[in-house]
Coordinates of C-alpha atoms and ligand atoms in Angstrom, one line a residue:
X528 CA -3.8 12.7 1.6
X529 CA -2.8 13.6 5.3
X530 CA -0.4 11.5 7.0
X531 CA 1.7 12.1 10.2
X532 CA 2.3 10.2 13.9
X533 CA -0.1 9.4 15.7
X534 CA -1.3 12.5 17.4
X535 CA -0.3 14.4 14.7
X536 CA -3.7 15.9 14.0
X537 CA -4.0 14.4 10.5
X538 CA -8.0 14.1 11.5
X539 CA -8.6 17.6 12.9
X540 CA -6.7 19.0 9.2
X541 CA -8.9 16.2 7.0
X542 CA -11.9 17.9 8.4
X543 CA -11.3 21.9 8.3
X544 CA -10.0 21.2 5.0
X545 CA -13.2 19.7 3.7
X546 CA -15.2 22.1 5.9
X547 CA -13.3 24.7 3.6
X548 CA -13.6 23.2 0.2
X549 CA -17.3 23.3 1.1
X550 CA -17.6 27.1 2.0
X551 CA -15.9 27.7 -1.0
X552 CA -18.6 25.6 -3.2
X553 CA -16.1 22.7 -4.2
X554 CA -17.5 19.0 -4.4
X555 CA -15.1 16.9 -1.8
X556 CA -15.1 14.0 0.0
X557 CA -13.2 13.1 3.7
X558 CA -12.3 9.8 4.5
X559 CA -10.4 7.5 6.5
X560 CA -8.8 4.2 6.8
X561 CA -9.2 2.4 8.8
X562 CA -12.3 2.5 7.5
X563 CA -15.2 2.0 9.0
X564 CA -16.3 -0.8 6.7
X565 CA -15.9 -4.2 8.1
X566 CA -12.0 -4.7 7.4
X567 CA -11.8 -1.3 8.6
X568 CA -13.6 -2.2 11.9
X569 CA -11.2 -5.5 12.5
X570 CA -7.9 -3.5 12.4
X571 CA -10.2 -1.3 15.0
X572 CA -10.3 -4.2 17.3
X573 CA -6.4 -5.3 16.4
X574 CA -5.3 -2.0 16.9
X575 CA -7.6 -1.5 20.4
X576 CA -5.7 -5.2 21.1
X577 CA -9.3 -6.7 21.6
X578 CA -8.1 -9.5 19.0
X579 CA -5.1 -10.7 18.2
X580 CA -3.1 -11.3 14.9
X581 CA 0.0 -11.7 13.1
X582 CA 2.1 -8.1 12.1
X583 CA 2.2 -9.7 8.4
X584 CA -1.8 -10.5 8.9
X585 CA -2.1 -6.8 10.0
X586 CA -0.1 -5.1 6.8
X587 CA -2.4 -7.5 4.7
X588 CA -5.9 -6.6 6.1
X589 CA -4.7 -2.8 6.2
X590 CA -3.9 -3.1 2.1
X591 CA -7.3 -5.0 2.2
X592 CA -9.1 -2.6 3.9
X593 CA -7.3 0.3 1.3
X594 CA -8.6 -1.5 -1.7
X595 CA -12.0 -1.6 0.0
X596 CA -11.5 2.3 0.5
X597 CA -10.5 3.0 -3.3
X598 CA -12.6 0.9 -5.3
X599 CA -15.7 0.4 -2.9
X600 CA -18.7 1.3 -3.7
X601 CA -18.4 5.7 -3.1
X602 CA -15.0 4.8 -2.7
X603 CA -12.5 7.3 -3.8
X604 CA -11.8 5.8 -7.0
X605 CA -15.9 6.4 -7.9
X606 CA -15.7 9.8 -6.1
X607 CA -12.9 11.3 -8.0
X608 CA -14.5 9.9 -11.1
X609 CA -17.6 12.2 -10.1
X610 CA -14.7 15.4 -10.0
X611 CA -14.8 15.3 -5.8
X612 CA -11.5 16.2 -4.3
X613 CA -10.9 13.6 -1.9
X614 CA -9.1 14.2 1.4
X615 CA -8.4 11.6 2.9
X616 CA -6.8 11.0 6.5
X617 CA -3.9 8.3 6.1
X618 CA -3.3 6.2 3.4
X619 CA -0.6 3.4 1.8
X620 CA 2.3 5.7 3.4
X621 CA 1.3 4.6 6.8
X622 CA 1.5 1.0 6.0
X623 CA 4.7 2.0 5.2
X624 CA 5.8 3.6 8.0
X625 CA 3.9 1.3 10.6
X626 CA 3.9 -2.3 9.1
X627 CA 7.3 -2.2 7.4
X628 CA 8.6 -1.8 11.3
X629 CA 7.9 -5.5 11.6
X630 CA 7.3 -6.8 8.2
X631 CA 10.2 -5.0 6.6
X632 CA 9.6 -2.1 4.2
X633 CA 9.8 -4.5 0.7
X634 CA 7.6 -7.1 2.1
X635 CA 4.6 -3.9 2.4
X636 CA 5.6 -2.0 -0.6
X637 CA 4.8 -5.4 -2.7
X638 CA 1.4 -5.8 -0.5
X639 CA 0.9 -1.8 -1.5
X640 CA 1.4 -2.4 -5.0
X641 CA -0.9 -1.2 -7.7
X642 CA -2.2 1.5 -5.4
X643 CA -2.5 4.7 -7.2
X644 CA -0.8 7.9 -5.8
X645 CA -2.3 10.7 -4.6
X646 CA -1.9 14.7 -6.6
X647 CA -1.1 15.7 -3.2
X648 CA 0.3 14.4 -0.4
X649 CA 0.4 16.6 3.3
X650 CA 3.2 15.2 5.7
X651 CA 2.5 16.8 8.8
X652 CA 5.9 16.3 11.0
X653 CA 5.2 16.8 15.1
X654 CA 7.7 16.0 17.2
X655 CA 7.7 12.7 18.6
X656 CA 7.7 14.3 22.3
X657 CA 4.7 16.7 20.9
X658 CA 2.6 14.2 19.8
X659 CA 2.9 12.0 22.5
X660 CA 2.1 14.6 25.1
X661 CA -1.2 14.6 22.9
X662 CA -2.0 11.3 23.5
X663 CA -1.2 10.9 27.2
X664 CA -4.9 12.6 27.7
X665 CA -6.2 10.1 26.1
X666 CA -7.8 7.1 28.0
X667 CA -6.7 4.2 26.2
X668 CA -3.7 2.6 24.9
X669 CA -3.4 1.4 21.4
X670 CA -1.1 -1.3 19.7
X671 CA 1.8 1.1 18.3
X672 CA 1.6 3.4 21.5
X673 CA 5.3 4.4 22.4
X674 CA 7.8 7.0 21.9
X675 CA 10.5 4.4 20.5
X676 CA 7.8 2.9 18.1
X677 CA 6.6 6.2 17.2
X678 CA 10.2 7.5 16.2
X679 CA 10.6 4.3 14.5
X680 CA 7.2 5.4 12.4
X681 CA 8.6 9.0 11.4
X682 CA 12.2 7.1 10.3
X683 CA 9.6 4.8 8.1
X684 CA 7.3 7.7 6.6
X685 CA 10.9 9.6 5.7
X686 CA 12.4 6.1 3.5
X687 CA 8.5 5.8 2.1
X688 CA 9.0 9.7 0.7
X689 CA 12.1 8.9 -0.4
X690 CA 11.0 6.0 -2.0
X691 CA 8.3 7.9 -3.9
X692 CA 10.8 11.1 -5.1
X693 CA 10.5 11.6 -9.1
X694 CA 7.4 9.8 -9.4
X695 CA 5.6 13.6 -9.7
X696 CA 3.7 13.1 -6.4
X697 CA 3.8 16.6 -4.8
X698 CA 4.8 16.2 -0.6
X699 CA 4.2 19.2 1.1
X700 CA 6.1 18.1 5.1
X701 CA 4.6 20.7 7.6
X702 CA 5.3 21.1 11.1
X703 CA 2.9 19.6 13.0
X704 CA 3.9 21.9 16.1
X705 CA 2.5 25.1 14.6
X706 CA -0.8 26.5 15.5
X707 CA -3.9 24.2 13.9
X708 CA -4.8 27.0 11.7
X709 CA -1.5 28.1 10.5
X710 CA -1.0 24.6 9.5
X711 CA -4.6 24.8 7.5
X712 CA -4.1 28.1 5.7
X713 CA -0.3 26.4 4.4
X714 CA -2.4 23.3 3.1
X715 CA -5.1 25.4 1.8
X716 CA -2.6 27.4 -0.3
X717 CA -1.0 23.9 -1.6
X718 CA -4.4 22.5 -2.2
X719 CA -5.9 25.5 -4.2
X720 CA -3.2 25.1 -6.9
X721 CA -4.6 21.7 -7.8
X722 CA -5.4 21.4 -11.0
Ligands
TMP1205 P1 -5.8 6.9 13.4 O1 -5.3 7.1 14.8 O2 -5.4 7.9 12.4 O3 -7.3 6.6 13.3 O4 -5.1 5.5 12.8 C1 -5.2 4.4 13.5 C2 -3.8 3.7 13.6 O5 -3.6 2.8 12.5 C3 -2.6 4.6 13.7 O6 -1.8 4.1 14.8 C4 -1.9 4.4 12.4 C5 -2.3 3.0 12.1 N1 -2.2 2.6 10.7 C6 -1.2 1.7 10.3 O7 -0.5 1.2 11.1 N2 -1.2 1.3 9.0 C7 -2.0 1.8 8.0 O8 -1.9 1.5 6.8 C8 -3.0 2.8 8.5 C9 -3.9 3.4 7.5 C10 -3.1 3.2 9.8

């Protein structure tokens, strides 16, 4: 699982890392939430503030969305099952992060529960100021858009590690400032020692 900011090039990493399992002949699957299912493509239009809703409604249709994503139909639950590694590009830690802002960190962990943790999970740490410089070229504005929300989001993923330490989960925090391919080969190494 890749998580970071937004900006933090979760995306660009979910897909050299899959490009990569496939040269090197291993059965993977990339994925995403939101996803782009139809719970998926609601948060899409919260999140693009084309419709409106409640921050608890949000945390709830993003755990919807994840249970939709895990035990779907080719969902990652069914995928792992075939022996795919699955990458996917956010997950339950960004609920955390995000949602517990303005739902308060128990509140999400108890919507979250249940949710199976991932072998591995990639933390890849920009800078606030890096990754918002990233997102200024973009066009359009988005719901948690800001440098003070955004810190608030790294402050969340921290606790949510925190949170998880001693359950065996392995998180690997890279800085999100290096080159894009530096920061590949360091999660290529991690993710070659899976079992
Ligand atoms: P993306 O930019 O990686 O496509 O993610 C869309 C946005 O959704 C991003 O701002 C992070 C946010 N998000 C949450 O707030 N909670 C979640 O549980 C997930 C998966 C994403």
């Amino acid at each position: 699982m890749l998580e970071g900011l937004d900006g933090a090039g979760t995306t660009t990493q979910m897909r050299m890392l899959c490009q990569r399992l496939d040269r090197e002949g291993r059965a993977n699957a990339g994925s995403w939430e939101p996803t782009d299912g139809p719970v998926g493509r609601l948060i899409r239009s919260i999140l693009a503030r084309r419709v409106k809703a409640l921050p608890l409604t949000v945390a709830m249709l993003f755990a919807a969305d994840r249970h939709q994503h895990l035990a779907g139909p080719d969902g990652v639950i069914e995928r792992a099952g075939r022996g795919e590694i699955v990458v996917s590009d956010r997950y339950l830690f960004s609920s955390l992060a995000y949602q517990s802002i303005e739902c308060g960190f128990e509140r999400v962990l108890g919507l979250n529960d249940g949710f199976p943790l991932p072998e591995l999970l990639v933390f890849l740490d920009t800078p606030v100021a890096v990754s918002q410089a990233r997102l200024d070229r973009r066009t359009h504005r988005e719901l948690y858009d800001g440098a003070g929300f955004q810190a608030r989001v790294r402050e969340g993923y921290l606790r949510a590690f925190e949170h998880f330490e001693g359950t065996g989960m392995r998180v690997l925090t890279l800085d999100g400032d290096r080159p894009v391919e530096e920061i590949h080969e360091a999660i290529w190494t991690e993710t070659a020692r899976l079992p």
